[in-house]
Coordinates of N, CA and C and ligand atoms in Angstrom, one line a residue:
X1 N 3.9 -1.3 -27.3 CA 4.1 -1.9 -26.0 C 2.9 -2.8 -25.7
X2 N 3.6 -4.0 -25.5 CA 2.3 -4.7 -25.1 C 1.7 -4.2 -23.2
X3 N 0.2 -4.6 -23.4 CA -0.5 -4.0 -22.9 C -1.2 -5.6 -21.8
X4 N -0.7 -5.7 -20.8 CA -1.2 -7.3 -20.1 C -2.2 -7.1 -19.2
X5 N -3.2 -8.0 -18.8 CA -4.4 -8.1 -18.3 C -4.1 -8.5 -16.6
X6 N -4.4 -8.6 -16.3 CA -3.9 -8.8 -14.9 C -4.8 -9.5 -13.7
X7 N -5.7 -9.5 -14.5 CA -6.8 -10.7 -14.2 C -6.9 -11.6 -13.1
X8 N -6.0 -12.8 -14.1 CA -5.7 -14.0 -13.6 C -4.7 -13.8 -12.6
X9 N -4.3 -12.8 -12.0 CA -2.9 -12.6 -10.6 C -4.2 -13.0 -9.5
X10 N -5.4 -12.4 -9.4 CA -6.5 -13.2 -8.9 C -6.3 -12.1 -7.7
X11 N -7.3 -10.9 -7.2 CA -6.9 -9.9 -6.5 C -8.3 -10.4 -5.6
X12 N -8.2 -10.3 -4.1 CA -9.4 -10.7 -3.3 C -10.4 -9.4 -3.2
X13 N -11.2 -9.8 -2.2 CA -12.7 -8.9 -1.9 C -12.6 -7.4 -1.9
X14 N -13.2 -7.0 -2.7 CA -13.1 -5.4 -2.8 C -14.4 -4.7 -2.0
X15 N -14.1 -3.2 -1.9 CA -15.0 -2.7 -0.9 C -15.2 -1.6 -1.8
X16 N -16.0 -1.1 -2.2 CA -16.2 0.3 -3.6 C -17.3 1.1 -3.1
X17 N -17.5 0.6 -1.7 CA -18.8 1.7 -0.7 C -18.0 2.3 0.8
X18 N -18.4 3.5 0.9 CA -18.3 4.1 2.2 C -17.8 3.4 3.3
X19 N -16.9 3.1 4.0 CA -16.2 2.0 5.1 C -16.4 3.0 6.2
X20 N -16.7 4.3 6.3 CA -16.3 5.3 7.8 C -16.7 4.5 8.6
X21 N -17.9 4.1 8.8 CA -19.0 3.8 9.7 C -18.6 1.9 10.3
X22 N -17.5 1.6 9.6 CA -17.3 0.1 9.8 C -16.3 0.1 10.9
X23 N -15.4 1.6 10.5 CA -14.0 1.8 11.6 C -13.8 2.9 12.3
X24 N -14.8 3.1 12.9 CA -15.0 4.1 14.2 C -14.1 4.3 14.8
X25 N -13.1 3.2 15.8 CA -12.1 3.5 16.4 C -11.0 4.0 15.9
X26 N -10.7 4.5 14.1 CA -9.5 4.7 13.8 C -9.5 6.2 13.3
X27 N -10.9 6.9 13.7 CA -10.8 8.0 13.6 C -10.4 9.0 14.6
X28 N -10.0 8.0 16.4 CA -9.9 8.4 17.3 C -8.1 8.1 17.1
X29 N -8.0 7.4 16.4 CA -6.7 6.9 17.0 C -5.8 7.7 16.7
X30 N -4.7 8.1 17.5 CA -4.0 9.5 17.3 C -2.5 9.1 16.5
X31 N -2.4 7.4 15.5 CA -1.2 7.4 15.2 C -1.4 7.6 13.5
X32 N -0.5 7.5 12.8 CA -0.7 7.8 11.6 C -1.1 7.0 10.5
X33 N -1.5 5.9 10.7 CA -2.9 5.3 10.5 C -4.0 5.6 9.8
X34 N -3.6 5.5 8.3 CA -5.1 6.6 7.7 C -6.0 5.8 7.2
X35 N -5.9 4.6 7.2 CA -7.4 3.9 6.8 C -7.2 2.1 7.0
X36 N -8.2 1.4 7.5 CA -8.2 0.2 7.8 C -8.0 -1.0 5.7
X37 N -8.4 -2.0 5.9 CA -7.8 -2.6 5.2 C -8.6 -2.9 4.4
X38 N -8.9 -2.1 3.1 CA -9.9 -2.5 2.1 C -9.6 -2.6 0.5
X39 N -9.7 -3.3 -0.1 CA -9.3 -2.7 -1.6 C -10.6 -2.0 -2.8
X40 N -9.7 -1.6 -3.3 CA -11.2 -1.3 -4.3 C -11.2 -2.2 -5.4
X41 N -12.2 -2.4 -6.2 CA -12.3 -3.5 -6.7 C -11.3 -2.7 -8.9
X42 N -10.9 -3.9 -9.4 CA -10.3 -4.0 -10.3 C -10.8 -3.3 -11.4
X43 N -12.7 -3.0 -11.4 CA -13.4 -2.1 -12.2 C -13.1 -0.8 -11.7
X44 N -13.1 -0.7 -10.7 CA -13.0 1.1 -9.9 C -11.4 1.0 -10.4
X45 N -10.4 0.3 -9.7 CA -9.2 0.9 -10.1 C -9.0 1.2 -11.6
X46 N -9.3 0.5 -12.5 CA -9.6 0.8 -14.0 C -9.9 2.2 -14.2
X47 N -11.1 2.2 -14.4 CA -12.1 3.5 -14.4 C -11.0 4.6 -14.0
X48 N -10.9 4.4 -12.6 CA -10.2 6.0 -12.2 C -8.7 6.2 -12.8
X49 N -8.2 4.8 -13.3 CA -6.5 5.1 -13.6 C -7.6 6.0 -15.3
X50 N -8.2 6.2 -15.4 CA -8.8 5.9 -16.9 C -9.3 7.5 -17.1
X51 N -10.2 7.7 -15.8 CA -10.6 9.5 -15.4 C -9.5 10.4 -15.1
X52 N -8.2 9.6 -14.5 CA -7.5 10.5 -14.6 C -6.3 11.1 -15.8
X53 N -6.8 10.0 -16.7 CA -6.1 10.0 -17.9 C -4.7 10.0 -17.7
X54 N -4.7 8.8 -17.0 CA -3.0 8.1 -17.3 C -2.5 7.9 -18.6
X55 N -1.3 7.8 -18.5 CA 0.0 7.7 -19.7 C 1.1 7.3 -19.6
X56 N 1.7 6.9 -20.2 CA 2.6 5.8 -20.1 C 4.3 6.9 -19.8
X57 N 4.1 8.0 -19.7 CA 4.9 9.0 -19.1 C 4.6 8.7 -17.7
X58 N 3.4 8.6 -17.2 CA 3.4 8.6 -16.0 C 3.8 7.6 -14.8
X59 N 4.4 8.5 -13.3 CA 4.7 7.9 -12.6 C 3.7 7.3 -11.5
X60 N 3.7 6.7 -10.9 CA 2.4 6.3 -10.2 C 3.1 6.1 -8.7
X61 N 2.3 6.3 -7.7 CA 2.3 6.0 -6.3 C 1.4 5.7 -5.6
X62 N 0.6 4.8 -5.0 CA -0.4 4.6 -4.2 C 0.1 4.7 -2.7
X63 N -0.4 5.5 -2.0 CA -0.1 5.9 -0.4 C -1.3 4.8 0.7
X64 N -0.7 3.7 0.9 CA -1.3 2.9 1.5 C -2.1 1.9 0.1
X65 N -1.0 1.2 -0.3 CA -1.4 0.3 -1.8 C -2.1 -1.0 -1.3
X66 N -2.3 -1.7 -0.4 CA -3.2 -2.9 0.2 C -2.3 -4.0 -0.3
X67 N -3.1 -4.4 -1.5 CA -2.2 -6.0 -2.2 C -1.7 -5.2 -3.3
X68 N -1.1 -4.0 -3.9 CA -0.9 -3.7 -5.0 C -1.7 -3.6 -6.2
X69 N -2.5 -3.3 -5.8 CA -3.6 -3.8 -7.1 C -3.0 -2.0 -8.0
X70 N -3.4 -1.1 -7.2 CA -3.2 0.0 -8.1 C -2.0 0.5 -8.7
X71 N -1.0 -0.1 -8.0 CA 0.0 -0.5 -9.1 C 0.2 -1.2 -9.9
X72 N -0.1 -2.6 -9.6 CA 0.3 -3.2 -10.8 C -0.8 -3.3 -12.2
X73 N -2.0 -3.0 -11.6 CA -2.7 -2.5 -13.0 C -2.3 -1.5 -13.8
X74 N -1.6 -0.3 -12.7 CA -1.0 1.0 -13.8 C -0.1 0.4 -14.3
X75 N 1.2 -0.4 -14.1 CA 2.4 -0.7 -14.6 C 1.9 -1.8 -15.7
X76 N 1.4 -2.8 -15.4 CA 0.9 -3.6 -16.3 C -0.2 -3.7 -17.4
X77 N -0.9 -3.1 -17.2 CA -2.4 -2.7 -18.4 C -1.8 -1.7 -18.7
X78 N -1.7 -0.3 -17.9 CA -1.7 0.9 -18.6 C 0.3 1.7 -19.1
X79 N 1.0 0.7 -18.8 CA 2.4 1.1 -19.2 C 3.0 2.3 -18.6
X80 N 2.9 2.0 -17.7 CA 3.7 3.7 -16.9 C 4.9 3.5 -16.6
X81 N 5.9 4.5 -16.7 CA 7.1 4.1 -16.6 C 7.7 3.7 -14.7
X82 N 6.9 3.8 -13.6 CA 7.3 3.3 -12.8 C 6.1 3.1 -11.7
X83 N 5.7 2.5 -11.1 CA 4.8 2.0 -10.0 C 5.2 2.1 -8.8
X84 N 4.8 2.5 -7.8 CA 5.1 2.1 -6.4 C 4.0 2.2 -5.0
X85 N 4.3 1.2 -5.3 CA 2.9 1.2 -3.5 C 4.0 1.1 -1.9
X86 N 3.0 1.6 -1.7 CA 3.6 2.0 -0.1 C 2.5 1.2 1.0
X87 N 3.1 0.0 1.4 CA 2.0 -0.3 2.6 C 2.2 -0.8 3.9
X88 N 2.0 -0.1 5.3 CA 2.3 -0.2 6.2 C 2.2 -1.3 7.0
X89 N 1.1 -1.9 6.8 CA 0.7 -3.4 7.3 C 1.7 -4.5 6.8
X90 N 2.3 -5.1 7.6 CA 3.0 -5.9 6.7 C 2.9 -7.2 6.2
X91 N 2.2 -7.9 6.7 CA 1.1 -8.9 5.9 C 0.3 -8.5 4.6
X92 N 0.4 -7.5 4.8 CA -0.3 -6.8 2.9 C 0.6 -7.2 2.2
X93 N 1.8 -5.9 2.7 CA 2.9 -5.2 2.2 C 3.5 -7.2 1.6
X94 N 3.7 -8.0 2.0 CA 4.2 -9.1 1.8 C 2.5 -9.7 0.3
X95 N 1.9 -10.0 1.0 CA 0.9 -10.0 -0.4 C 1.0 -9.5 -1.4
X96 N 1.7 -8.3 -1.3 CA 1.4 -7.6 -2.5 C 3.0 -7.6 -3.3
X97 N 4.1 -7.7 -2.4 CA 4.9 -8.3 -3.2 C 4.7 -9.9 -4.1
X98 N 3.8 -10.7 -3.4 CA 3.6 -11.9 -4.2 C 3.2 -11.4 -5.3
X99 N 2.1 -10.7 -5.4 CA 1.3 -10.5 -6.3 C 2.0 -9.6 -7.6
X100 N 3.0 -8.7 -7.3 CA 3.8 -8.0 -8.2 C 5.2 -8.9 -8.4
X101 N 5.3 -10.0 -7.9 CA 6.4 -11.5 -8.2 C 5.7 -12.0 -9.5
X102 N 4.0 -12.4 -9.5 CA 3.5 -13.1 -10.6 C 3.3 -12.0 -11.7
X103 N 2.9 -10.4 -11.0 CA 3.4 -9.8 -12.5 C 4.1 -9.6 -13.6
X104 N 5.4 -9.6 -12.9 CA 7.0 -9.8 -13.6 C 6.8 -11.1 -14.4
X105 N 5.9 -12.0 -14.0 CA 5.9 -13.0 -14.9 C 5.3 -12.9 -15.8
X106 N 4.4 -12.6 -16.1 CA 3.4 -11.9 -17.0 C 4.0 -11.0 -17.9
X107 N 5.2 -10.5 -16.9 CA 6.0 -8.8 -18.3 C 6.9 -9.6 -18.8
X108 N 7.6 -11.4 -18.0 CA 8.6 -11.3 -18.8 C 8.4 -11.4 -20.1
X109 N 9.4 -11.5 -20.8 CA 9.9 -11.3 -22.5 C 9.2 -10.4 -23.0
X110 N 8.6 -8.8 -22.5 CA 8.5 -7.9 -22.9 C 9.6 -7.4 -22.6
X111 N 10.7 -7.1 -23.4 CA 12.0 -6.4 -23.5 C 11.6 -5.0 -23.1
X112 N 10.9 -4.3 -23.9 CA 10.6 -2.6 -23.2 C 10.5 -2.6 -22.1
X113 N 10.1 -3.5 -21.1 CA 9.6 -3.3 -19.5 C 10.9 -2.9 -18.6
X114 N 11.0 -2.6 -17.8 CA 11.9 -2.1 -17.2 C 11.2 -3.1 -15.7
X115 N 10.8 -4.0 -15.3 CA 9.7 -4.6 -14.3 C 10.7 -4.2 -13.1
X116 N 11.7 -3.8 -12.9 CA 12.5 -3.1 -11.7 C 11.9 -2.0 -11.1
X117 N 10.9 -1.7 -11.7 CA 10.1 0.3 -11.8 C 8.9 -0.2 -11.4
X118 N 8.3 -1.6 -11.1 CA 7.3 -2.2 -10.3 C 7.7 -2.4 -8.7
X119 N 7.4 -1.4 -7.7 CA 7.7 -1.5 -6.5 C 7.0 -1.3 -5.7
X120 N 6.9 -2.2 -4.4 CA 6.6 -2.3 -3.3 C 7.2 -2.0 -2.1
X121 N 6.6 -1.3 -1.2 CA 8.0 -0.3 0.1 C 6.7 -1.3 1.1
X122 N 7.1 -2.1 2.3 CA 6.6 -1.7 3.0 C 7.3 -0.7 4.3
X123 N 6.0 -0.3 4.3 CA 6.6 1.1 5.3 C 5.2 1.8 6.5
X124 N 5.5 3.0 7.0 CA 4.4 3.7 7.2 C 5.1 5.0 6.2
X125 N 4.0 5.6 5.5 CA 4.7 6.2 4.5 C 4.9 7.7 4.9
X126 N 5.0 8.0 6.0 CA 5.7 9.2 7.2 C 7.3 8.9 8.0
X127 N 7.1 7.6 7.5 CA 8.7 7.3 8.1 C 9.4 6.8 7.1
X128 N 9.6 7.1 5.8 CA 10.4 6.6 4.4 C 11.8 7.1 4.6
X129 N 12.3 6.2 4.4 CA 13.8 7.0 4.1 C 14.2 7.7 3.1
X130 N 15.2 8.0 2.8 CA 15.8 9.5 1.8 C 15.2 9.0 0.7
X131 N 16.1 7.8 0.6 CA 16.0 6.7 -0.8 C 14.5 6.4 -1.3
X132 N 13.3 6.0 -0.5 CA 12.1 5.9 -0.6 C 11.6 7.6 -1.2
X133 N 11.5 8.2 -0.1 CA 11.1 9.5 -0.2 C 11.3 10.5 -1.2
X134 N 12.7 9.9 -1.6 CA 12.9 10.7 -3.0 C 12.1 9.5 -4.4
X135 N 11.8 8.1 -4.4 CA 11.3 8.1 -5.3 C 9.9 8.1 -5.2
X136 N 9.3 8.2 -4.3 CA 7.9 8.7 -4.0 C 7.7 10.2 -4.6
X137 N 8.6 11.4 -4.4 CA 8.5 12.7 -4.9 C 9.0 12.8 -6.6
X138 N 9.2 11.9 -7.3 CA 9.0 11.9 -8.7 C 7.6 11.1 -9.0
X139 N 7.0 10.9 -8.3 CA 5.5 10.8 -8.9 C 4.6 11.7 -9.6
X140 N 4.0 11.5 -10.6 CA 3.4 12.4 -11.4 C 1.8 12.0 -10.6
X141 N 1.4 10.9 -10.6 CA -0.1 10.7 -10.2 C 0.1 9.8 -8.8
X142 N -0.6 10.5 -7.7 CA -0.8 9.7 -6.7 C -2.2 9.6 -6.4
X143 N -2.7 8.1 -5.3 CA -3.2 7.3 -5.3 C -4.4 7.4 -3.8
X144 N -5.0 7.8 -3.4 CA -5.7 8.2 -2.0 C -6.7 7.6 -1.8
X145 N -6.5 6.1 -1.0 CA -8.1 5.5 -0.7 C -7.9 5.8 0.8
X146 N -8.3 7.1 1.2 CA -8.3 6.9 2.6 C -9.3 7.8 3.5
X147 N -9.4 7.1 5.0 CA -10.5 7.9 5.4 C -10.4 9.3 5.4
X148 N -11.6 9.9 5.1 CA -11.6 11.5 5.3 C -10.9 12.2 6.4
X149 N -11.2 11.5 7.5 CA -10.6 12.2 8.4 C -8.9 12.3 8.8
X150 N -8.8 11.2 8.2 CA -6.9 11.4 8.2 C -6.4 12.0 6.7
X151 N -6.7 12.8 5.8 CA -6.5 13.2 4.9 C -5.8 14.4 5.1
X152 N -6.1 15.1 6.1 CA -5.1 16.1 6.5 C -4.3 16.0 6.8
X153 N -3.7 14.4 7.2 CA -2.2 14.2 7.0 C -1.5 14.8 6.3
X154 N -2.0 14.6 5.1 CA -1.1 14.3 3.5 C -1.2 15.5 3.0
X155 N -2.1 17.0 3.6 CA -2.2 18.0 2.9 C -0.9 18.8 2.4
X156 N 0.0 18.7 3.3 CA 1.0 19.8 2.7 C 1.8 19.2 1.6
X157 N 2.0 17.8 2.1 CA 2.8 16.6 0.9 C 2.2 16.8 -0.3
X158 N 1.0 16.7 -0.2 CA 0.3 16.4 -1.9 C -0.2 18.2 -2.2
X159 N 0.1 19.0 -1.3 CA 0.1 20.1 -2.5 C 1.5 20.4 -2.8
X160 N 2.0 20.2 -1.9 CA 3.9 20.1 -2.8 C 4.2 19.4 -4.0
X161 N 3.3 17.9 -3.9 CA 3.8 18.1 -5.4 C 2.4 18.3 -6.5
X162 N 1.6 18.3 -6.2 CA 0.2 19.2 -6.9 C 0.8 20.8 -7.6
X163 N 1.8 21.6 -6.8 CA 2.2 22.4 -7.7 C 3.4 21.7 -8.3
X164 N 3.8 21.3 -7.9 CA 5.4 20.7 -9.2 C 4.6 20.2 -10.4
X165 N 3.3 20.3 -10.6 CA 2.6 19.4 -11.6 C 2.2 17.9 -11.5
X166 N 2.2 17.1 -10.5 CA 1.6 16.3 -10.2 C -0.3 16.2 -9.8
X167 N -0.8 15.0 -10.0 CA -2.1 14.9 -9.9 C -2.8 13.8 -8.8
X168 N -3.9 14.0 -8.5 CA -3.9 12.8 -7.6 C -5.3 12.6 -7.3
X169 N -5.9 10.2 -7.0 CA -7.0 10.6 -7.2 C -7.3 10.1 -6.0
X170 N -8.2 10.8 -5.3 CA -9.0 10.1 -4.1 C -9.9 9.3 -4.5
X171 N -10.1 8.2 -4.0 CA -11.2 7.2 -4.0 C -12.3 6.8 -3.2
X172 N -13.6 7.4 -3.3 CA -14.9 7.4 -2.3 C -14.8 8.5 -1.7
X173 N -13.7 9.5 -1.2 CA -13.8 10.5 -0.7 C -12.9 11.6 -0.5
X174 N -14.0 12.9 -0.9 CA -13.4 14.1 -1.1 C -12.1 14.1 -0.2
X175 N -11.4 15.0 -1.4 CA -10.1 15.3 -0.1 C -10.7 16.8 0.3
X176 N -10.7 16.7 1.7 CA -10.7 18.1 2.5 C -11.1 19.3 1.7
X177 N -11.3 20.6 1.5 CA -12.4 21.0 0.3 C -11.7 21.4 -0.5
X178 N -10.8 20.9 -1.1 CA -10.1 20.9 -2.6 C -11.2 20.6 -3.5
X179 N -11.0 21.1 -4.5 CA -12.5 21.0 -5.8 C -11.5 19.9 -7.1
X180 N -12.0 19.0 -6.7 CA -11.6 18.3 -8.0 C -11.5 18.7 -9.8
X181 N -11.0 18.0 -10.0 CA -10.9 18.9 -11.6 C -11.6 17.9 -12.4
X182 N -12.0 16.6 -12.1 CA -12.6 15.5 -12.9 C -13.2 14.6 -11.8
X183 N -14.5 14.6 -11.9 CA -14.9 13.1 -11.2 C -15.8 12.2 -12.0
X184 N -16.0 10.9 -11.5 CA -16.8 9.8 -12.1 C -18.3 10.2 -11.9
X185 N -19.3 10.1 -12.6 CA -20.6 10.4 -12.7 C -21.2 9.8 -10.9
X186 N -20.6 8.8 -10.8 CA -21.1 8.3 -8.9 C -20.1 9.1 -8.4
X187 N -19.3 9.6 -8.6 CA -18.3 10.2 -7.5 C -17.5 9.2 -6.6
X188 N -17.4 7.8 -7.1 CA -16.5 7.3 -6.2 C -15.0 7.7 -6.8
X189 N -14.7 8.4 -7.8 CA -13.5 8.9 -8.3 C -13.1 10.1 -8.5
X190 N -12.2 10.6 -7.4 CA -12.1 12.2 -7.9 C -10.8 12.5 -8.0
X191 N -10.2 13.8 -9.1 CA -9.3 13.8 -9.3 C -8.9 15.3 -9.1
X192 N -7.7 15.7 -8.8 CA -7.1 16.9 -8.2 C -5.9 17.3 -8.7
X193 N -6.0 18.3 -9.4 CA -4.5 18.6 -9.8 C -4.2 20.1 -8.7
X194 N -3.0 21.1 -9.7 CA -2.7 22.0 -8.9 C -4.3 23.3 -9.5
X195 N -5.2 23.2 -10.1 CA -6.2 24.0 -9.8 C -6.6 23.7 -8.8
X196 N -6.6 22.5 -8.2 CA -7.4 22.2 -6.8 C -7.6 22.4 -5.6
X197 N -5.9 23.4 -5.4 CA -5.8 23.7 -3.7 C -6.5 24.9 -3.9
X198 N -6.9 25.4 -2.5 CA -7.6 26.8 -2.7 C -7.1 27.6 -2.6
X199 N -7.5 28.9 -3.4 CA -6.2 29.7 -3.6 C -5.7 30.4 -2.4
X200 N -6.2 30.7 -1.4 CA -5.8 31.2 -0.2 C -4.3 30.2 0.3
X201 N -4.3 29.1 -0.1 CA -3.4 27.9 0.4 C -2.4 28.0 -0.4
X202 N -2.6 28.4 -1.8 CA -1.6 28.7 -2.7 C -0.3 29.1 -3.2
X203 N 0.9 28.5 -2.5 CA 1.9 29.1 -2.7 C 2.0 30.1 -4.2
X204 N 2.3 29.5 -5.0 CA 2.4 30.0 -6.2 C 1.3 30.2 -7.4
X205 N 1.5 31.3 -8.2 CA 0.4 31.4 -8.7 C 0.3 31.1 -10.2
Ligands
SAM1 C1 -8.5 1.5 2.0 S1 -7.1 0.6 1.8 C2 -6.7 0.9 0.1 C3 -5.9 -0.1 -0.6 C4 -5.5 0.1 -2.1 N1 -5.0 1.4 -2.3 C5 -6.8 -0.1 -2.9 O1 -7.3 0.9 -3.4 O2 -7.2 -1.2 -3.1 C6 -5.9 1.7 2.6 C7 -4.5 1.1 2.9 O3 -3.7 2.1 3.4 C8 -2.8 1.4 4.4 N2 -2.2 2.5 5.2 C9 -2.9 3.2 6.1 N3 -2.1 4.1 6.7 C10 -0.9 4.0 6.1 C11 0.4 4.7 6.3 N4 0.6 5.6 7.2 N5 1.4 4.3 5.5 C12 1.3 3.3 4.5 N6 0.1 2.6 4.4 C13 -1.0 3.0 5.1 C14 -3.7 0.4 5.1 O4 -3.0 -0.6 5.7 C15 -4.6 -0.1 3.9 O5 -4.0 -1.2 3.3

């Protein structure tokens, strides 16, 4: 399978340090809203698709995807059988379809590709429909660049499927005190499977 660089799609200004302190007001905000608008840069999305030892079996989901970047590097560099970002803003959410438009160009005349399994929802990803929701819940690896403090959103979601055998990596910051199973020597990458919930939380054993 060819393996495409994604480079030249030309992804803007990344933020790969601590943002809490930049968006004060959105840890007050009582809507579901879990983090203001930053991407990580194309070396960190690397790296972590890389710590968490993706595979071309895998499914991918990023929960609040920005321009797509962490999809379309997993669908395009690393061959996963489906991508999907989810992003509420819709000014992104439209960016980041452009940007997964010039992908497809890049995969055509790779016959293996299936470039239909490169997807963009925009949405708020608490109000998905069936059809969304069920392809979000065949994810094998999801995606978490979000503030700490709205992370308890997503706790019962992501240990539902953390026991079905899914994995997932937070970026810059811990999720809530789940113990990672792999992080990056700086810790802007951490990764969580189902060892991670605590066992007290633990449906199943
Ligand atoms: C810190 S950015 C991360 C962007 C991208 N994942 C990356 O790593 O480059 C978080 C993104 O989540 C989006 N977001 C926040 N709450 C959301 C929600 N409830 N549903 C969908 N997207 C959301 C924001 O609009 C923002 O683009």
């Amino acid at each position: 399978m060819k393996r495409i660089d994604v480079s030249s799609i030309g992804f803007g200004e990344a933020c790969d340090e601590g943002f809490e302190q930049l968006f004060p007001f959105l840890d007050d905000d009582e809507s579901n809203v879990m983090a203001p608008i930053q991407f990580a840069s194309l070396e960190l999305v690397r790296s972590a698709l890389q710590i968490a030892e993706i595979c071309s079996k895998d499914k991918i989901c990023d929960i609040g995807c920005g321009d797509g970047r962490f999809a379309i590097v997993s669908f395009c560099e690393y061959g996963v059988q489906q991508s999907i970002g989810i992003e509420i803003d819709s000014d992104l959410a439209t960016l980041a379809k452009e940007k997964v438009k010039r992908a497809k160009e890049l995969l055509s005349g790779d016959k293996e590709r299936n470039s239909d399994k490169l997807i963009i929802v925009e949405g708020n990803f608490f109000e998905l429909d069936e059809k969304q929701q069920a392809l979000v819940e065949e994810s094998t690896l999801f995606i978490v660049y979000l503030l700490k403090d709205k992370m308890h959103l997503l706790e019962s979601f992501l240990r539902k499927q953390l026991e079905k055998g899914a994995r997932f990596i937070s970026i810059l910051f811990p999720f809530l005190d789940w113990k990672p199973i792999k992080k990056s020597d700086d810790e802007k990458v951490l990764v969580y499977s189902k060892d991670s919930i605590p066992k007290s939380n633990c449906k199943s054993t």
